XYZ file of C-alpha atoms in Angstrom:
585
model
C -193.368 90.538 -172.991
C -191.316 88.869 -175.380
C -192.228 85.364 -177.150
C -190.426 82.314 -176.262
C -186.746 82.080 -176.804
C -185.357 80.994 -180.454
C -182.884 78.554 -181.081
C -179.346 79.779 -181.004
C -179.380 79.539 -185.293
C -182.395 81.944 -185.248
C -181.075 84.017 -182.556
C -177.219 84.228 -185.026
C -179.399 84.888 -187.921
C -180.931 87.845 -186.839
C -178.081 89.593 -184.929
C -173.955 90.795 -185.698
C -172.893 88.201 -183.411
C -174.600 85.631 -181.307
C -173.027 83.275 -178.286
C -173.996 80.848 -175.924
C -170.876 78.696 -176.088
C -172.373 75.741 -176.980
C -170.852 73.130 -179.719
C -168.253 74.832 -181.953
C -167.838 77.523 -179.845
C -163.944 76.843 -179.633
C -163.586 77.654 -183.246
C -165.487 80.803 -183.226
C -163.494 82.214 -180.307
C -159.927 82.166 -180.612
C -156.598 82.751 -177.926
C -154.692 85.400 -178.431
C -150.877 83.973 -178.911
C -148.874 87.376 -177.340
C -146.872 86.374 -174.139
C -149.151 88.699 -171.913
C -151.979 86.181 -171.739
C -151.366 83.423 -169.567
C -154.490 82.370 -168.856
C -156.714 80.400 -171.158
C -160.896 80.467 -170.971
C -162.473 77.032 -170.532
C -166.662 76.416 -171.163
C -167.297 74.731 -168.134
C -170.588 74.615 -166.165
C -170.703 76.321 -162.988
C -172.872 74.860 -159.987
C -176.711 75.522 -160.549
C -176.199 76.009 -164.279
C -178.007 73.913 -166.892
C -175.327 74.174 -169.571
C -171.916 75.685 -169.822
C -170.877 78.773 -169.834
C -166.990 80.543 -171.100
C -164.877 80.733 -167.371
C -162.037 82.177 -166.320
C -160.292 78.959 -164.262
C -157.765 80.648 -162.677
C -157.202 83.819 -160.752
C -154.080 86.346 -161.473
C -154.419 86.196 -164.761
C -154.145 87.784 -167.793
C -157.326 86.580 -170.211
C -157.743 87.495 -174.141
C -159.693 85.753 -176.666
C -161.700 86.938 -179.387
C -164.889 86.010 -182.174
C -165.117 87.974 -185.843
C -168.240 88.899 -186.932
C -169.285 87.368 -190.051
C -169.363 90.942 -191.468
C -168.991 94.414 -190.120
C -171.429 96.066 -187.775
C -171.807 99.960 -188.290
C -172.726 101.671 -184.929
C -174.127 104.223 -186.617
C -177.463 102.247 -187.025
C -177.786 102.062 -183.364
C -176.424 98.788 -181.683
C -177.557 96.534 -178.635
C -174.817 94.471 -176.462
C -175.848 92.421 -174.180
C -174.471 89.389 -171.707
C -174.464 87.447 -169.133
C -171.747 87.831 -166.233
C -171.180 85.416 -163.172
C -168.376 86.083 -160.684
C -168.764 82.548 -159.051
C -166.376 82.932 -156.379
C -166.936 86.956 -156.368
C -165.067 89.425 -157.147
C -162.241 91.643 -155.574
C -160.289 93.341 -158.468
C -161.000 92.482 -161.911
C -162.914 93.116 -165.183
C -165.298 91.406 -167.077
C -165.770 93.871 -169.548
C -166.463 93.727 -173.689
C -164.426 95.321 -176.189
C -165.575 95.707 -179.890
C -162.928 95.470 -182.191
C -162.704 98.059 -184.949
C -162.496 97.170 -188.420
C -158.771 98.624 -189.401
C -158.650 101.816 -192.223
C -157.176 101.085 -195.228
C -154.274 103.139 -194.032
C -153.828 100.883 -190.886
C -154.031 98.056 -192.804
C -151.070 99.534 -195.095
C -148.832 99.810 -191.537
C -149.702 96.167 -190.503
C -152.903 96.473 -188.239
C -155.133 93.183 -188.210
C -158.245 91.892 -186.656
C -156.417 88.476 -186.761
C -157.754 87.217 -183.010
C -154.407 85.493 -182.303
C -152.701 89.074 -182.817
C -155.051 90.376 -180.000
C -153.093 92.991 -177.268
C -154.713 95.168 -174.667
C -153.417 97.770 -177.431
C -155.633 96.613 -180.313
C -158.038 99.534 -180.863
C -161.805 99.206 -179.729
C -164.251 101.097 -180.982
C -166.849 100.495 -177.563
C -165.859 98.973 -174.213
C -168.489 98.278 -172.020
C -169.233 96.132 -168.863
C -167.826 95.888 -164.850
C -164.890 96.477 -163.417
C -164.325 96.209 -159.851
C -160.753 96.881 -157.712
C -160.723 97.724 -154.446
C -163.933 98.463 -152.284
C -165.864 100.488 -155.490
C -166.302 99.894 -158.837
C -168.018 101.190 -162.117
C -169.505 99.646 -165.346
C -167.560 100.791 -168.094
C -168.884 102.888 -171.238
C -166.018 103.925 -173.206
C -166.284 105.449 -176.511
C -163.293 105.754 -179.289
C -164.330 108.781 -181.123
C -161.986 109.809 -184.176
C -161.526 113.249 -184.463
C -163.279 114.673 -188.146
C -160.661 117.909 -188.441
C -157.490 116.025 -187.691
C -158.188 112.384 -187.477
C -156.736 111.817 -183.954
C -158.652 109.035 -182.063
C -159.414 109.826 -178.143
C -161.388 107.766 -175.613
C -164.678 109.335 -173.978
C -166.045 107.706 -170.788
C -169.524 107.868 -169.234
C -169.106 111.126 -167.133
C -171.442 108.995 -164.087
C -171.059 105.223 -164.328
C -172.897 102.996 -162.433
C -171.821 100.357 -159.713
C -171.509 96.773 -161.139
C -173.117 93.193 -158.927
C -171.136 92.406 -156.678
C -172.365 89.081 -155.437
C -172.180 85.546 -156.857
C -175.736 85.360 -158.740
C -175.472 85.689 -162.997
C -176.263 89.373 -164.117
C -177.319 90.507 -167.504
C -175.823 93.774 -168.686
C -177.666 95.960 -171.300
C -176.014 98.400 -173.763
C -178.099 100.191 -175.972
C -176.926 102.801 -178.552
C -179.287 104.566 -180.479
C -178.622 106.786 -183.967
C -180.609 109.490 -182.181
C -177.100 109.759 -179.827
C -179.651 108.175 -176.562
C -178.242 105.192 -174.481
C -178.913 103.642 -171.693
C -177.551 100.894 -169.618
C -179.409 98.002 -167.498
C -178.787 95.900 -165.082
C -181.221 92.683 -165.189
C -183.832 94.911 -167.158
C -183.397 97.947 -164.895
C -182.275 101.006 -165.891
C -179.179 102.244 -163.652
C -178.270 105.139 -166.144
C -179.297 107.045 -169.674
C -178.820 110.018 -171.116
C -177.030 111.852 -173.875
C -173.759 111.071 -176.284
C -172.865 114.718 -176.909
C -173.842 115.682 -173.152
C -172.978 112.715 -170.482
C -168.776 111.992 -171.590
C -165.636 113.126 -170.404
C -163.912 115.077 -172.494
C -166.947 116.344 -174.758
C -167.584 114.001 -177.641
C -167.751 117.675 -179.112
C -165.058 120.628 -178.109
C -166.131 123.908 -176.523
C -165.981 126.551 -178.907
C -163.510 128.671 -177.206
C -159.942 127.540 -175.635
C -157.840 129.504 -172.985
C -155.228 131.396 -175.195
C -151.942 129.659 -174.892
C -150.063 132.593 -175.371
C -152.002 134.948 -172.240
C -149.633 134.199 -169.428
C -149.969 135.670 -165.736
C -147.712 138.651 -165.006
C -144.975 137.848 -162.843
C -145.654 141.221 -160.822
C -149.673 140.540 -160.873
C -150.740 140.163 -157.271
C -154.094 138.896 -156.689
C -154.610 138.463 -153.037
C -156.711 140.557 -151.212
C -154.344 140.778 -148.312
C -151.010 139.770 -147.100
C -148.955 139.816 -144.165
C -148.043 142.656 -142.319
C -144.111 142.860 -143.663
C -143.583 145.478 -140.069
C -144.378 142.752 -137.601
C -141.478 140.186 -136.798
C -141.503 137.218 -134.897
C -140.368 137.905 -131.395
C -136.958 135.914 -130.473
C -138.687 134.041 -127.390
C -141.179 132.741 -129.849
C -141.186 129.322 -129.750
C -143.676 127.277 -132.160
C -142.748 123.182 -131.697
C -144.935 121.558 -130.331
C -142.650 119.111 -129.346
C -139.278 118.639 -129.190
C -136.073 116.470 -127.990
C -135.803 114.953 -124.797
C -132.462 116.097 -123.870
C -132.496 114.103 -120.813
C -132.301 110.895 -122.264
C -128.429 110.171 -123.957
C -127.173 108.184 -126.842
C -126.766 104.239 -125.597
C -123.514 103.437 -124.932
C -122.352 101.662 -128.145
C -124.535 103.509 -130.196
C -123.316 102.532 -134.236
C -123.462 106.374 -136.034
C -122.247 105.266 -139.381
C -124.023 101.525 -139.436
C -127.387 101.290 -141.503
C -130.311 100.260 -140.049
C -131.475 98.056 -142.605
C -129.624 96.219 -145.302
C -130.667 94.250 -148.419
C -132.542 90.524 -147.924
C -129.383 88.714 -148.251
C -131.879 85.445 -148.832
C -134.197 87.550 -151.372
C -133.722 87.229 -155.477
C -135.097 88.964 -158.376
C -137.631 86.874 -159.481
C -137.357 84.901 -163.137
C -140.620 86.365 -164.189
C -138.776 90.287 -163.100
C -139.517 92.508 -166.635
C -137.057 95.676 -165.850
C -139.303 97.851 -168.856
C -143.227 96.806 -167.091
C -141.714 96.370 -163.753
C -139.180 98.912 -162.845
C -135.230 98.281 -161.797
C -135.837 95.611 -158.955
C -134.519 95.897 -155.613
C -133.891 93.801 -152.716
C -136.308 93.979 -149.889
C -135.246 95.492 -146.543
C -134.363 93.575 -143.545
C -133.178 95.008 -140.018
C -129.274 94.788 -139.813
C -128.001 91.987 -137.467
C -124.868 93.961 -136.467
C -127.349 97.453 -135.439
C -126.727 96.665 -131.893
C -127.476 98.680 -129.492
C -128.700 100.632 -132.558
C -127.498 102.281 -135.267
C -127.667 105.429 -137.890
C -128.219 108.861 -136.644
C -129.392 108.826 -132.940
C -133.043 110.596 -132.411
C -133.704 111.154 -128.461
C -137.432 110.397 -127.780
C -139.614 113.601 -128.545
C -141.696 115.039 -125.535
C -144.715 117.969 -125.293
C -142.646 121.729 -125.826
C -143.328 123.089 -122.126
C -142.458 126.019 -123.831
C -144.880 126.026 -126.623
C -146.993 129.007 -127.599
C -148.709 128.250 -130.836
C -148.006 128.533 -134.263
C -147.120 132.174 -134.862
C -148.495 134.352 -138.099
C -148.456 138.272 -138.929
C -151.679 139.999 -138.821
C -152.892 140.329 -142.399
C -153.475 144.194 -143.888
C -154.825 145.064 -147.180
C -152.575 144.450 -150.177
C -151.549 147.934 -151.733
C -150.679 145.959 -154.681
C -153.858 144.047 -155.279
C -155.240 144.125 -159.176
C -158.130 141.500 -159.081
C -158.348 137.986 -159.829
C -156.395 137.263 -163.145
C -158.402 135.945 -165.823
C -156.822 134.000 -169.010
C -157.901 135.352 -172.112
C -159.772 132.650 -174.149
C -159.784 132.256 -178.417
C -162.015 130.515 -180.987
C -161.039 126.712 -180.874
C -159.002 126.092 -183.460
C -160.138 122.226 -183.727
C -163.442 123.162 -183.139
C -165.630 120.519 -185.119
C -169.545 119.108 -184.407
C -170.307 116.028 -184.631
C -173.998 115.242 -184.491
C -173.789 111.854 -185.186
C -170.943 110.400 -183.380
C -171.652 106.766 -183.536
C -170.316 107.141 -187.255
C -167.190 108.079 -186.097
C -166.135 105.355 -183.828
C -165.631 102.971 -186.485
C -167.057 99.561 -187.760
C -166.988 96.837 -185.092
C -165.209 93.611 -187.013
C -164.656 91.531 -183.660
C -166.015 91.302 -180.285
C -162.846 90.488 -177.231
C -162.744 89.675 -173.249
C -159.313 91.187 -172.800
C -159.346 91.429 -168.928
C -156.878 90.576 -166.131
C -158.669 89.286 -162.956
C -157.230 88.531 -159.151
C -160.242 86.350 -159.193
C -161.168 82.811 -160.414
C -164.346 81.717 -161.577
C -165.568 84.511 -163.615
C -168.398 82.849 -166.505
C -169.518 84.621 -169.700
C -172.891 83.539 -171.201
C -175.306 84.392 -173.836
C -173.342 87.276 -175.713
C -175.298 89.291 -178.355
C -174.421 91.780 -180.537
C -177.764 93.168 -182.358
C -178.793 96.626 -184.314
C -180.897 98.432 -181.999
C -184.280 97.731 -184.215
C -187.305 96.491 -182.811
C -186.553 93.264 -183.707
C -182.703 93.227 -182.129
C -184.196 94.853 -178.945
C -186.757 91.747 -178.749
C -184.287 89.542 -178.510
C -182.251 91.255 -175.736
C -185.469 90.989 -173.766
C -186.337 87.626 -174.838
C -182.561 86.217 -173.485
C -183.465 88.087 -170.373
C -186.834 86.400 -170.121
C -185.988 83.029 -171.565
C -182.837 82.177 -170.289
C -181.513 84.635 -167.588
C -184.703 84.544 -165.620
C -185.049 80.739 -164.865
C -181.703 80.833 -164.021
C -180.991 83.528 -161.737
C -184.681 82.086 -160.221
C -183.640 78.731 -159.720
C -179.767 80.548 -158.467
C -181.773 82.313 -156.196
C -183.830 79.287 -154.992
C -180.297 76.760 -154.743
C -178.815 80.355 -152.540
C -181.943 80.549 -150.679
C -181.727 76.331 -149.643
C -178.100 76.840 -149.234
C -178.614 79.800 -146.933
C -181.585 77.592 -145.161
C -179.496 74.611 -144.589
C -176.626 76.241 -143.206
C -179.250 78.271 -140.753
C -180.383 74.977 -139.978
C -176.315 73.756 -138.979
C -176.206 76.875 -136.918
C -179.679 75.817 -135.273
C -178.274 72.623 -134.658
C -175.317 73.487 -133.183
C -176.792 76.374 -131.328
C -179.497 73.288 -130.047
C -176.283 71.037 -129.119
C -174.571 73.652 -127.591
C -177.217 74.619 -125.178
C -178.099 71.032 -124.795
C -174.683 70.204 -123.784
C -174.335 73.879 -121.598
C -178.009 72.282 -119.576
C -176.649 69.086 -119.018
C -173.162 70.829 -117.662
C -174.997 73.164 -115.158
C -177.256 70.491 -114.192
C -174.280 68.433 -113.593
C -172.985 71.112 -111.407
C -176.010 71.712 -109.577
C -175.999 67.687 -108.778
C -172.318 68.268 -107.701
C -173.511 71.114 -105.679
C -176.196 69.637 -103.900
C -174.023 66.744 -103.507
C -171.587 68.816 -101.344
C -174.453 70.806 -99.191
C -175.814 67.587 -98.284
C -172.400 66.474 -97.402
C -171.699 69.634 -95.120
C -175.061 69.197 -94.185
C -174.573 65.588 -92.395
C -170.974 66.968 -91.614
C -173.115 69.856 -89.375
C -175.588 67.348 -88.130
C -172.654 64.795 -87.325
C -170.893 67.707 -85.197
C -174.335 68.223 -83.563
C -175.058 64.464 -82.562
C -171.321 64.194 -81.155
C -171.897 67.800 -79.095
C -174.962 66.047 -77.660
C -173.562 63.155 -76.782
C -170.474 64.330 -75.209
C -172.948 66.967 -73.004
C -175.093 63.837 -72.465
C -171.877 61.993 -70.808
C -171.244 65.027 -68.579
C -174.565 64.492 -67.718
C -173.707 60.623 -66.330
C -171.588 59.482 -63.508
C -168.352 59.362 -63.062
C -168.417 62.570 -65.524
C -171.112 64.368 -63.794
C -168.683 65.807 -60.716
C -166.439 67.290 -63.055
C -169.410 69.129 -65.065
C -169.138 72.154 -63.483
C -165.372 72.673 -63.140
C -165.908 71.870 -67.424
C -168.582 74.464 -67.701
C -166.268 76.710 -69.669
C -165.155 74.046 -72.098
C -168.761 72.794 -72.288
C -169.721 75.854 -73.600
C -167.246 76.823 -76.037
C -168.055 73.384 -77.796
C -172.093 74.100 -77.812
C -170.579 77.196 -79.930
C -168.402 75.557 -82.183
C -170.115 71.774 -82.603
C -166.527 71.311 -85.271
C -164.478 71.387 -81.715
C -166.733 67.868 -81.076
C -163.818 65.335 -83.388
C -161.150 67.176 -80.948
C -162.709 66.293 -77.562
C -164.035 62.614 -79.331
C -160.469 62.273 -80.739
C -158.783 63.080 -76.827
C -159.552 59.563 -75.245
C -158.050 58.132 -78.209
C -154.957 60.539 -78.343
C -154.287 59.690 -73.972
C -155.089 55.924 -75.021
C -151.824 56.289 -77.405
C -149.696 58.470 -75.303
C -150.616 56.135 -72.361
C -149.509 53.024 -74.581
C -146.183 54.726 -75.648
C -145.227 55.412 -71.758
C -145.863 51.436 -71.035
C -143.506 50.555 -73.702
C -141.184 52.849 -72.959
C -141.497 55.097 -75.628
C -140.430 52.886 -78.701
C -142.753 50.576 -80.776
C -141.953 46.675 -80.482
C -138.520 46.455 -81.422
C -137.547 44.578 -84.191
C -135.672 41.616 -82.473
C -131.356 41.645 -83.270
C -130.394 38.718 -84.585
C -127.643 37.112 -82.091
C -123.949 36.562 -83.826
C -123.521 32.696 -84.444
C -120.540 31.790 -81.620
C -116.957 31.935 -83.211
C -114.513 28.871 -83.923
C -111.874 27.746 -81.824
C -109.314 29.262 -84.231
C -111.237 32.567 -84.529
C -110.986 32.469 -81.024
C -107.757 31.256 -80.002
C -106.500 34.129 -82.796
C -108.911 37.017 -81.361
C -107.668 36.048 -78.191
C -105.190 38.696 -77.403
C -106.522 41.430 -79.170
C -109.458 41.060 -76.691
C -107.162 41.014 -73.698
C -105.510 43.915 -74.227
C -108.694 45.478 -75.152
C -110.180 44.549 -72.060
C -106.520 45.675 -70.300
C -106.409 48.986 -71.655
C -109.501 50.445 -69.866
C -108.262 48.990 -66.623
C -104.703 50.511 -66.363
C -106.170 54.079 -67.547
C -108.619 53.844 -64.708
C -106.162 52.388 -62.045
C -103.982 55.972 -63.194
C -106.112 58.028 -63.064
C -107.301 56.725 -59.044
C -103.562 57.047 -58.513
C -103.675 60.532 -59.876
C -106.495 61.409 -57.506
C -104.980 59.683 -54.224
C -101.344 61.929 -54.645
C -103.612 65.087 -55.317
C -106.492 64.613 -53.021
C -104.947 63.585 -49.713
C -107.485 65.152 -47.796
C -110.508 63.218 -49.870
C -108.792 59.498 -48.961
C -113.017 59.336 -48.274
C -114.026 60.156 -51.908
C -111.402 58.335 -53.543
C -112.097 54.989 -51.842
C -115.680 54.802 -53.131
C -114.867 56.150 -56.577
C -112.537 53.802 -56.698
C -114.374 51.179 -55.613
C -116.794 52.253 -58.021
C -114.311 52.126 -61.061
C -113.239 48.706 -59.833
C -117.168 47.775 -59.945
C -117.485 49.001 -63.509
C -114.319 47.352 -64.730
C -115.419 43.637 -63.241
C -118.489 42.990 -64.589
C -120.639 45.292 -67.347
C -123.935 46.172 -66.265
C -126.896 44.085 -67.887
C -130.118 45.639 -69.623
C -133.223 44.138 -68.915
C -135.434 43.241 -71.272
C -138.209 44.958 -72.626
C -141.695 43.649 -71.192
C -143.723 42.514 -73.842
C-alpha cells in the first residue's frame, strides 16, 4: 500500500510531468492556434468533485492543447502514464486519449518542425498514444507506438494487436500505462490489469520484420489452374430453364400519364452549401434530394410490380468433374527481407517525449481530465501511480459511487411514490365504481321490488268488488303480468291514459282555446265607405246560386220535387249564416 499522497510540488519533483490543474495550470497548458480546433478546455468542477478538473464544455468539437516537459523524457528507461478520465454526460463517439510529443531531430528542426504548443495539429508526430476511444456501440483503449525504422529511418505506427474496452459510464476512471526497458507493459483500469504482454510480440505490424518477404517478382501463371474441379463444359443449360425467382407482373400497365423522361427526384431547391463547406476535407457538395412536384402520376422508367416466377425451377449449375488441368495450389516464392533489422530495445527508437497533448474531437460534452503523470517506471515513479490511485482516485470514485448510489435511491423512491399514488388513486377509482355499482343494483333492485308491490296490488284489486266479476274473463292478462311485474306501470298508467282520452272527448278534442280577441266596431266613415263593397259581396253569392236553381229547373223537369227543397235550401243558406255554439267550459 502506498503512503499518503504528496503535495502536487513533491509529486512534479519526482516525475517528467505532473498535473492536477490547479493554480497556474493555464500557463503550463497551452491552445493550439490552427483553425481545426474550435473548442477550448475549461478547469471547471464537475458535480461530486472536490476541486476542478480540465473539461471539454462543449460537444462536436475539435480539442488540442498541450504542456512541455521541463526536459526530455527518454522511453527507453521505462515510463509510467497515468490519468484520470470522466465522461460526465457519457460517451457516444469520442476520444480522450494522450499523445506524447516527440522531441524533433536535428534534421526536423532544420525543415521547420517545433514542439511550440500553439503549432499543435493532429499531424504533429507522437512518439506514444494511449487512452479510450469510443464511436459507435464498441470501443478500444489505444496503445500506439511510433517506431523509427534503424535501416532506413522511416517512422510507422504499431498498435496493441488486442486492446481492451474503455468505461463506459459516468464514474472517473484511472488509466495505467506502464512501459518497461525489459520491452513488458501492461495496462490498468482502476488498478486492474485488462491486458500485458510483449513489445516485440503483441503489435500490428511487428515492431520487428519477418525475416523472409514474398518475392515481388514470383507472379502466378496466367495458364496455372488450381481448382480441383470445374464445370462440366458438355452440359448446357436447357432453353426451358428458367432461374428468376421472380419476375414482372405483366398484368398490371403503365398509369395513364406515366412521365418516361421526368426525374424522380430533383435538387432541394431550398437547400445551400453550407459557409463552413471545405471542398478539399469535405468533398464537392451536392444538393440533397427531394421528390419532384411535377412526377405525377409518376415518373422515370416504369417498373411493373414483381410477383413469385410460377415458372421457377431453381438456380441452375453444371455438374462439376475433375479438372484435367489442375497443378496444385500456387505458392509465392518468398526471399530474405531486404529491410530486415532487430530491434531489441524498441523503446529507444520511438523518440524522446518533449510534450504531453489531448488532441481529440468528441460528439460529447463534459469530458474531465485529472491528475496527469508522466513518471520513469522506477520504484519510486510506480509508487506514485499507486499512491494517486489510493489518495485521490479512491475517495472520489467512493464518494461518486455513494452520490450515484443516493441518486439512484431517491429516484427509486419517486418511482415508489408514484407507483404508491398511482395505485392509491387506481383504489379509490374502483372503489368509486363499485359505490356507483352498488348504487345502480340497489336502484334496479327497488325498481324490481316496485314492479312487484304494483303486480300485487293490481291482483289484490281484482281480488275486490266491482273488479272481482271481471277476474276471470282477465285471467289471461293477469297472468302475463305475474310474468313480467315491468308490464305493472302499463296497466297503473291505463286509468290515467282513459282519464285523458275521456277528457279530450268532453272538450271536443282541442285544449281550452285561447279566446279571439273581437275586432273593435268600425266608424261611420269606414262604414258608409265599406258599404258597397259588402253589398255586392253579399250579392254575388246570391245571383250564382239563383243560376244555378234556374239551371236545374230547365234541365230537371221531371225533379220540380228535388229542386224545390234544394232551393229552398240555398235560399236558407243565403238568408241567414248558421251560428256556432260555444264551447262548454
Amino acid at each position: 500500500m502506498a503512503s499518503a499522497l504528496p503535495d502536487s510540488a513533491s509529486i512534479r519533483a519526482a516525475s517528467d510531468l505532473y498535473e492536477d490543474f490547479g493554480t497556474g495550470w493555464g500557463a503550463r497548458w497551452i491552445h493550439s492556434k490552427d483553425a481545426k480546433y474550435n473548442g477550448s478546455f475549461k478547469a471547471m468542477q464537475p458535480s461530486g468533485w472536490e476541486k476542478e478538473g480540465l473539461q471539454a464544455p462543449e460537444g462536436s468539437k475539435h480539442y488540442g492543447i498541450s504542456a512541455l516537459l521541463s526536459s526530455p523524457c527518454d522511453p527507453s528507461n521505462g515510463i509510467v502514464l497515468q490519468y484520470e478520465v470522466r465522461f460526465t454526460k457519457g460517451i457516444t463517439c469520442g476520444g480522450a486519449y494522450i499523445k506524447l510529443l516527440t522531441v524533433p531531430t536535428a534534421e526536423a528542426v532544420e525543415a521547420g518542425a517545433s514542439l511550440d504548443p500553439k503549432a499543435l495539429t493532429n499531424a504533429s508526430p507522437y512518439s506514444i498514444m494511449f487512452g479510450p476511444d469510443k464511436c459507435g456501440p464498441s470501443g478500444k483503449v489505444h496503445l500506439i507506438l511510433r517506431h523509427r525504422n534503424p535501416v532506413d529511418g522511416t517512422v510507422t505506427e504499431h498498435a496493441l494487436t488486442t486492446a481492451p474496452e474503455p468505461m463506459k459510464d459516468t464514474s472517473s476512471h484511472v488509466y495505467t500505462l506502464t512501459l518497461k526497458p525489459d520491452n513488458s507493459f501492461s495496462i490498468l483500469i482502476d488498478g486492474n490489469v485488462t491486458s500485458s504482454g510483449s513489445l516485440l510480440e503483441d503489435f500490428s505490424p511487428a515492431i520487428n520484420p519477418p525475416a523472409t518477404i514474398l518475392d515481388p517478382s514470383d507472379v502466378k501463371p496466367l495458364t496455372w489452374s488450381d481448382f480441383k474441379t470445374i464445370a462440366d463444359p458438355s452440359v448446357v443449360k436447357p432453353a426451358d430453364w428458367d432461374d428468376r425467382p421472380k419476375v414482372p407482373d405483366v398484368k398490371v400497365p403503365k398509369p395513364k400519364g406515366w412521365q418516361d423522361d421526368v426525374q424522380p427526384t430533383i435538387d432541394d431547391p431550398e437547400a445551400f452549401k453550407p459557409a463552413e463547406w471545405d471542398d478539399e476535407e469535405d468533398g464537392e457538395w451536392s444538393a440533397p434530394q427531394v421528390a419532384n412536384p411535377l412526377c405525377t402520376p409518376g415518373c422515370g422508367v416504369f417498373v411493373p410490380p414483381m410477383w413469385a416466377n410460377p415458372d421457377f425451377k431453381g438456380a441452375w449449375a453444371a455438374p462439376q468433374i475433375d479438372n484435367p488441368d489442375y497443378k496444385g495450389e500456387w505458392v509465392q516464392l518468398t526471399i530474405p527481407n531486404p529491410g530486415l533489422f532487430e530491434d531489441q530495445a524498441p523503446l529507444a527508437s520511438i523518440g524522446l517525449v518533449g510534450a504531453a497533448a489531448i488532441e481529440i474531437w468528441t460528439v460529447d460534452a463534459g469530458y474531465v481530465f485529472d491528475h496527469i503523470l508522466l513518471a520513469p517506471a522506477t520504484a519510486e515513479g510506480l509508487a506514485l501511480a499507486e499512491a494517486l490511485r489510493v489518495e485521490a482516485w479512491q475517495p472520489r470514485g467512493a464518494a461518486e459511487d455513494a452520490a450515484e448510489e443516493a441518486e439512484l435511491a431517491a429516484m427509486e423512491a419517486t418511482a415508489a411514490a408514484e407507483t404508491a399514488a398511482k395505485a392509491k388513486a387506481t383504489k379509490a377509482a374502483q372503489e368509486a365504481r363499485a359505490a356507483k355499482a352498488a348504487e345502480s343494483s340497489s336502484l334496479f333492485a327497488r325498481a324490481a321490488n316496485f314492479d312487484a308491490y304494483l303486480t300485487t296490488l293490481i291482483l289484490d284489486l281484482f281480488d275486490r268488488p266491482p273488479l272481482d266479476a271481471l277476474k276471470q274473463s282477465a285471467a289471461p292478462a293477469l297472468a302475463l303480468l305475474v310474468s313480467h311485474p315491468q308490464l305493472s306501470y302499463a296497466v297503473a298508467a291505463a286509468p290515467l291514459l282513459m282519464l285523458m282520452v275521456l277528457i279530450m272527448m268532453m272538450t271536443g278534442g282541442r285544449a281550452n282555446p285561447t279566446p279571439t280577441a273581437r275586432p273593435s266596431p268600425p266608424t261611420s266613415e269606414e262604414h258608409d265607405a265599406a258599404a258597397p263593397e259588402v253589398a255586392e259581396a253579399k250579392a254575388e253569392p246570391q245571383v250564382e246560386q239563383e243560376e244555378e236553381v234556374e239551371e236545374q229547373a230547365e234541365d230537371e223537369a221531371a225533379g220540380e220535387g228535388e229542386i224545390r227543397p234544394q232551393a229552398a235550401e240555398v235560399e236558407e243558406a243565403t238568408a241567414k249564416p248558421a251560428r256556432r255554439k260555444s264551447p262548454r267550459t
